[in-house]
Structures are given as structure tokens and as C-alpha cells.
JSON list of C-alpha atoms in Angstrom, two decimals:
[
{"chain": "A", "resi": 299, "resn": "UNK", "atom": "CA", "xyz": [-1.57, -2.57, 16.09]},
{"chain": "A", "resi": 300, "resn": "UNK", "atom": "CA", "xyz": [-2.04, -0.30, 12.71]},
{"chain": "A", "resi": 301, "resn": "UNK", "atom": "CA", "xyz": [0.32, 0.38, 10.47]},
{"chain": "A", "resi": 302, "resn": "UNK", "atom": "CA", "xyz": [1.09, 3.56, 8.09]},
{"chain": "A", "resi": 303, "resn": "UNK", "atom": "CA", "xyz": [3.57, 3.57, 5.69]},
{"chain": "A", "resi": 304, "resn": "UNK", "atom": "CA", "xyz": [4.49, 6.95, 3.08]},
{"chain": "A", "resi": 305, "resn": "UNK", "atom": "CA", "xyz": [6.55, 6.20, 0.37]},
{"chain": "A", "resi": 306, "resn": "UNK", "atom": "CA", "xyz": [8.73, 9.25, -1.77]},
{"chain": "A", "resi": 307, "resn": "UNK", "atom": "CA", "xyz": [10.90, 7.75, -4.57]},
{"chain": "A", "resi": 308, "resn": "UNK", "atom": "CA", "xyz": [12.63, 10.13, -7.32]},
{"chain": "A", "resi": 309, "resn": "UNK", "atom": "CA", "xyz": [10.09, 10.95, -10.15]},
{"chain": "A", "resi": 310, "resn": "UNK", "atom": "CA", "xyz": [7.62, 8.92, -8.43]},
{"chain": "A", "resi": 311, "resn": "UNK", "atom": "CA", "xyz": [3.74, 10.10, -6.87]},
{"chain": "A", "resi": 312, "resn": "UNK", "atom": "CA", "xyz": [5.38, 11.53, -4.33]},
{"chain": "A", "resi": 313, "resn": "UNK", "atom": "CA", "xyz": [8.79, 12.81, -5.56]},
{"chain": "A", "resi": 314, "resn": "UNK", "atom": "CA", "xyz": [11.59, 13.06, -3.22]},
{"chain": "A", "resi": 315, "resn": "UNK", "atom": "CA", "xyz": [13.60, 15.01, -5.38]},
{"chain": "A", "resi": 316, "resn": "UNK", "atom": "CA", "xyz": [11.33, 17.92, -3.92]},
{"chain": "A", "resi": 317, "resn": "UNK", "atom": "CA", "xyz": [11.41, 16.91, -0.59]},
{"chain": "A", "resi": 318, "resn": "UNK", "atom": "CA", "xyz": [14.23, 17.92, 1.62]},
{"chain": "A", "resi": 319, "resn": "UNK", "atom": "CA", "xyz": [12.00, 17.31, 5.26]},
{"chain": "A", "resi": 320, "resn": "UNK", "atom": "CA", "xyz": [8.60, 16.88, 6.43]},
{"chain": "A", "resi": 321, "resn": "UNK", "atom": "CA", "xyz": [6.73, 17.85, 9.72]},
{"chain": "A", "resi": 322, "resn": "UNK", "atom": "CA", "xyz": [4.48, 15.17, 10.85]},
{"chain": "A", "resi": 323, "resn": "UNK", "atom": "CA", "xyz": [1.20, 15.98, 12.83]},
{"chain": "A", "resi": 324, "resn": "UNK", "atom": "CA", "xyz": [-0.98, 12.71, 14.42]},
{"chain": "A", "resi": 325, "resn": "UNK", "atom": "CA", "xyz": [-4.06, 13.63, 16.00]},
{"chain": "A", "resi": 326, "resn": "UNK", "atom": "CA", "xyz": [-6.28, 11.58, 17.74]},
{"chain": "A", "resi": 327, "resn": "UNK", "atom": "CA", "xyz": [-9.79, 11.55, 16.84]},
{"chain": "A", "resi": 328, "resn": "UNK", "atom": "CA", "xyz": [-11.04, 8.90, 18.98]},
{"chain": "A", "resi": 329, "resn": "UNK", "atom": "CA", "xyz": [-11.22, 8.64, 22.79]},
{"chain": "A", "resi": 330, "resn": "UNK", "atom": "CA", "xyz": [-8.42, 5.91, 23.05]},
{"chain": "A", "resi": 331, "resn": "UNK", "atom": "CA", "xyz": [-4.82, 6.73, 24.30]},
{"chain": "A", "resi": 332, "resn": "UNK", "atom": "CA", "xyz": [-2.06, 5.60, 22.18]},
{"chain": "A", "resi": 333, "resn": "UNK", "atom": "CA", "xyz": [1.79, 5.45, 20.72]},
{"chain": "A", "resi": 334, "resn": "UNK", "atom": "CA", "xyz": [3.35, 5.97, 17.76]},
{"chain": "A", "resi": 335, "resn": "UNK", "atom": "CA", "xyz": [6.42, 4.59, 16.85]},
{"chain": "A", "resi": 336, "resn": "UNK", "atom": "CA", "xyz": [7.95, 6.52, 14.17]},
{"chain": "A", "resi": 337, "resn": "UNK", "atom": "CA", "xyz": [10.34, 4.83, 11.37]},
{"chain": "A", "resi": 338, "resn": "UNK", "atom": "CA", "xyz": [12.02, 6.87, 8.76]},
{"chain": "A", "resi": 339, "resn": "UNK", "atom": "CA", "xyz": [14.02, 4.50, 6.34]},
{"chain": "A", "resi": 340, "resn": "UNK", "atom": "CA", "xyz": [16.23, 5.66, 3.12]},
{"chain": "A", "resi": 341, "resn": "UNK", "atom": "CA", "xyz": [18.77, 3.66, 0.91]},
{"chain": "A", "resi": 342, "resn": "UNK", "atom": "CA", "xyz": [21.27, 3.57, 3.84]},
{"chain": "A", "resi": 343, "resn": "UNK", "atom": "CA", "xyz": [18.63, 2.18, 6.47]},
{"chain": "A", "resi": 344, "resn": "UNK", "atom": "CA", "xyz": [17.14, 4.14, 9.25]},
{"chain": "A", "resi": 345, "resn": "UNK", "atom": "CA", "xyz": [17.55, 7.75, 9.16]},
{"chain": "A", "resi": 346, "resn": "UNK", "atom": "CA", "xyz": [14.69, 8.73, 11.80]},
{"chain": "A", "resi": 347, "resn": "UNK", "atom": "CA", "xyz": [13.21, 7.02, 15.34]},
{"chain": "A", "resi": 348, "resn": "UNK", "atom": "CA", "xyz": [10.83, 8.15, 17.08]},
{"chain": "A", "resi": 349, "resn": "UNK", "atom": "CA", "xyz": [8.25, 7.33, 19.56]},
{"chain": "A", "resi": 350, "resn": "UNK", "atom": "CA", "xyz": [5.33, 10.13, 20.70]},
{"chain": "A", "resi": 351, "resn": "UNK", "atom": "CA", "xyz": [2.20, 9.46, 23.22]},
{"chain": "A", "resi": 352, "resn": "UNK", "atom": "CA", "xyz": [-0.91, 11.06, 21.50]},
{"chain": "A", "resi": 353, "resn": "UNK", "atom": "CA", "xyz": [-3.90, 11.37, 24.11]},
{"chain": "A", "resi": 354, "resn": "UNK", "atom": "CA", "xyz": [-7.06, 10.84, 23.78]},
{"chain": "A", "resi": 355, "resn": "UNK", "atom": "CA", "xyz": [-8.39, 14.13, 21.78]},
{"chain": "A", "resi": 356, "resn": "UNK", "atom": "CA", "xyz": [-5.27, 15.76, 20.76]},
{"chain": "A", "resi": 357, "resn": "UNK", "atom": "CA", "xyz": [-2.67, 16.41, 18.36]},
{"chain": "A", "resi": 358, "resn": "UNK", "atom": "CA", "xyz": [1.46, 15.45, 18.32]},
{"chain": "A", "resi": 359, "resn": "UNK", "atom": "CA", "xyz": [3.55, 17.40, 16.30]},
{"chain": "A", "resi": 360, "resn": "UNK", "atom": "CA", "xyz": [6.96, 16.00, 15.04]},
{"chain": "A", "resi": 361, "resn": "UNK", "atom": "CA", "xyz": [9.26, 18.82, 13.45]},
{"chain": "A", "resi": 362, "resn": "UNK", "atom": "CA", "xyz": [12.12, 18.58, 10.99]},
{"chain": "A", "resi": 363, "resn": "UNK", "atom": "CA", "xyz": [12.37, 14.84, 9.79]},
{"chain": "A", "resi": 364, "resn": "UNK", "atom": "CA", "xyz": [14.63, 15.54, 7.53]},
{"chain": "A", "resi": 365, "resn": "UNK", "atom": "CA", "xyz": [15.44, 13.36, 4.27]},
{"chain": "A", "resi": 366, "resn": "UNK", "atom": "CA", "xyz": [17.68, 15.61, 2.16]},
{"chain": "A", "resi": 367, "resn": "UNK", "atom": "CA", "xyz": [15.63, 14.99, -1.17]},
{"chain": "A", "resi": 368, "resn": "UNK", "atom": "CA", "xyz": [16.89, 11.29, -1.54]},
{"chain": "A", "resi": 369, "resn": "UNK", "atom": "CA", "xyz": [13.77, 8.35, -1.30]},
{"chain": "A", "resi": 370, "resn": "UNK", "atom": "CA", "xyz": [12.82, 7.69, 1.48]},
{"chain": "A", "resi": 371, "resn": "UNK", "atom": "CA", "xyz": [9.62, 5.84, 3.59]},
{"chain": "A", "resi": 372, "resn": "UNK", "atom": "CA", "xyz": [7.44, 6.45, 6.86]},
{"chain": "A", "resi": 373, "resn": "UNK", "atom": "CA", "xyz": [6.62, 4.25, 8.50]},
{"chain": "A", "resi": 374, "resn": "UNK", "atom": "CA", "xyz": [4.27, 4.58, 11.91]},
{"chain": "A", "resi": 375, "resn": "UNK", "atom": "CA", "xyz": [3.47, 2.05, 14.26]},
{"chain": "A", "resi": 376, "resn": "UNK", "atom": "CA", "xyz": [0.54, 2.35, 16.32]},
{"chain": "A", "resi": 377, "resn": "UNK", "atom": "CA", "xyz": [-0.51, 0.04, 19.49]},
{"chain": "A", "resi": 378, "resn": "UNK", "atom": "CA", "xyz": [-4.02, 0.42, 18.78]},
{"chain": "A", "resi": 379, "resn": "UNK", "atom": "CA", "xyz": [-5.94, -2.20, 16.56]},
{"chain": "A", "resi": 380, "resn": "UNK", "atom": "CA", "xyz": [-8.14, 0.43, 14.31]},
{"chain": "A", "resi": 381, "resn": "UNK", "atom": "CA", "xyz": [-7.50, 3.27, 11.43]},
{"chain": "A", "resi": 382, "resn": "UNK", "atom": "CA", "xyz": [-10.63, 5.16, 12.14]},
{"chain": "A", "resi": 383, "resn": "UNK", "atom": "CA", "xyz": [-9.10, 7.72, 15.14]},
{"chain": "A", "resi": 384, "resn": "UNK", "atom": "CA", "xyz": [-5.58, 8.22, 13.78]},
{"chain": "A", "resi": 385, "resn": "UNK", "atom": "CA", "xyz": [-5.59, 11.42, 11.34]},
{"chain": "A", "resi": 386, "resn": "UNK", "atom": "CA", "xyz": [-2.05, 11.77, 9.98]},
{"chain": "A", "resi": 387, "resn": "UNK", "atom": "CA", "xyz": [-0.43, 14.60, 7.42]},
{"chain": "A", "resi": 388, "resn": "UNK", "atom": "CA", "xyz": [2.46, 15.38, 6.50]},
{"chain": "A", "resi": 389, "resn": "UNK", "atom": "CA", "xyz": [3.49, 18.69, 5.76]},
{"chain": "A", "resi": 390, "resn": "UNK", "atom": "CA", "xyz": [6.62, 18.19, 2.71]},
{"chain": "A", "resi": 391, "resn": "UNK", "atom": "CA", "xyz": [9.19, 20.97, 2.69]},
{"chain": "A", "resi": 392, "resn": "UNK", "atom": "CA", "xyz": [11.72, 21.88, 0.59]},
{"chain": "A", "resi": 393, "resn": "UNK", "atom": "CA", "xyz": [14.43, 24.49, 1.80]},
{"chain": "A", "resi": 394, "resn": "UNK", "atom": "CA", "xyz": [11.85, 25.52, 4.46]},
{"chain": "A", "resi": 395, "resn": "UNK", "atom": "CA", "xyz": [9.53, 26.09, 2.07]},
{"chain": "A", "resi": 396, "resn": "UNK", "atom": "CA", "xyz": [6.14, 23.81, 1.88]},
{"chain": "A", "resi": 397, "resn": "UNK", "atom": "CA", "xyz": [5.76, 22.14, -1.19]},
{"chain": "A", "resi": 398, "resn": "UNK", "atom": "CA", "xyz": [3.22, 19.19, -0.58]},
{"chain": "A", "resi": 399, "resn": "UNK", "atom": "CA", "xyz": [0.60, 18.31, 2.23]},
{"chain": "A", "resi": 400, "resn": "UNK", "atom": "CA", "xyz": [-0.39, 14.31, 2.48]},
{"chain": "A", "resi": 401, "resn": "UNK", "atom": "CA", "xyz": [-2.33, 12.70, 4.73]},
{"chain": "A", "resi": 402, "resn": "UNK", "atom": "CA", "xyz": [-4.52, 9.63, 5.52]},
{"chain": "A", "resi": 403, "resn": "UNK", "atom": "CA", "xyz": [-5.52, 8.72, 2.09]},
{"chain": "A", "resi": 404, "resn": "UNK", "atom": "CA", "xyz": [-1.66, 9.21, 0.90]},
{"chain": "A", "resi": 405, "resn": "UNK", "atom": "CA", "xyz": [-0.66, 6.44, 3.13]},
{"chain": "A", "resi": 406, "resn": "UNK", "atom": "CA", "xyz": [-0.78, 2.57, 3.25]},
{"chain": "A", "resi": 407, "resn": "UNK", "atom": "CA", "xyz": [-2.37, 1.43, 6.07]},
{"chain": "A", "resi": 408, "resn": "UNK", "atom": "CA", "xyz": [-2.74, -1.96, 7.44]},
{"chain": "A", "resi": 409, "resn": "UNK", "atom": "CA", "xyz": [-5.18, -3.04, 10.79]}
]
């Protein structure tokens, strides 16, 4: 399994106070099936679960996770054993209105 985890704290690299939701994109690069268990955590707990199939090839686009510019963390769980086919960004909005675009590189990732 790999692991990806995106952290946004207030005042931070990536500061939540500008970040009211995010669209996530995963794309496949490799000729591999897999899942990704999606994780979206804030003070409270969990604010966000999901889980998405991304075939071999293509792309999976998840919408909307919304955070309501408070800190908050991604975290993706993939049931593949490699980094080198999963291409991730994140596209940060703030009142609908992109303000940030992350991807691999922004992330902590763990084989």
C-alpha cells in the first residue's frame, strides 16, 4: 500500500485560512488497477470518506471536499505498493474561487 498525506494548518505552507474546499484529481500513470481510500481529518475528526477505483490509464475526479477554512489533512490510501503511477493535485478553492494547485511533490508519501 502507499500512502499520501496533505497537511493545511492556519498561517502554515499551506494555509487553511484560504482554503474553504478542494477538488481532488488521481490519475493513473501506470498500467496497474487500483483504489483509493480517501481520509479527510480536521480538529473534530473525520470530516470526508471516500473510496474511488482509478483504472489503469485514467483519471478520478473528486469534487467539493469541503473544509470551511479550518486545518485540516488528506490523507489517501492506495492498495498498490509503489508512488511512481499515482499523480495527485489538488485544486484549493476559496468561495469557488481557485486559490492554490498542489500536487505530488506537496504531499508526504510513504511506500
Amino acid at each position: 500500500m502507499s500512502i499520501y498525506r496533505l497537511d493545511a494548518v492556519e498561517y502554515g505552507h499551506i494555509d487553511s485560512r484560504y482554503i474553504q474546499s478542494v477538488d481532488l484529481t488521481v490519475t493513473n500513470a501506470g498500467a496497474e488497477e487500483f483504489d483509493v481510500l480517501i481520509h479527510g481529518y480536521h480538529l473534530y475528526g473525520v470530516y470526508y470518506v471516500g473510496l474511488v477505483h482509478v483504472g489503469a490509464g485514467s483519471t478520478v475526479y473528486v469534487p467539493n471536499i469541503t473544509n470551511h477554512n479550518t486545518a485540516f489533512s488528506l490523507l489517501l490510501v492506495t492498495n498498490i505498493n509503489y508512488t511512481h503511477s499515482t499523480l495527485i493535485t489538488v485544486h484549493a478553492k476559496n468561495q469557488g474561487q481557485l486559490v492554490a494547485v498542489y500536487s505530488n511533490s506537496d504531499f508526504q508519501a510513504i511506500e
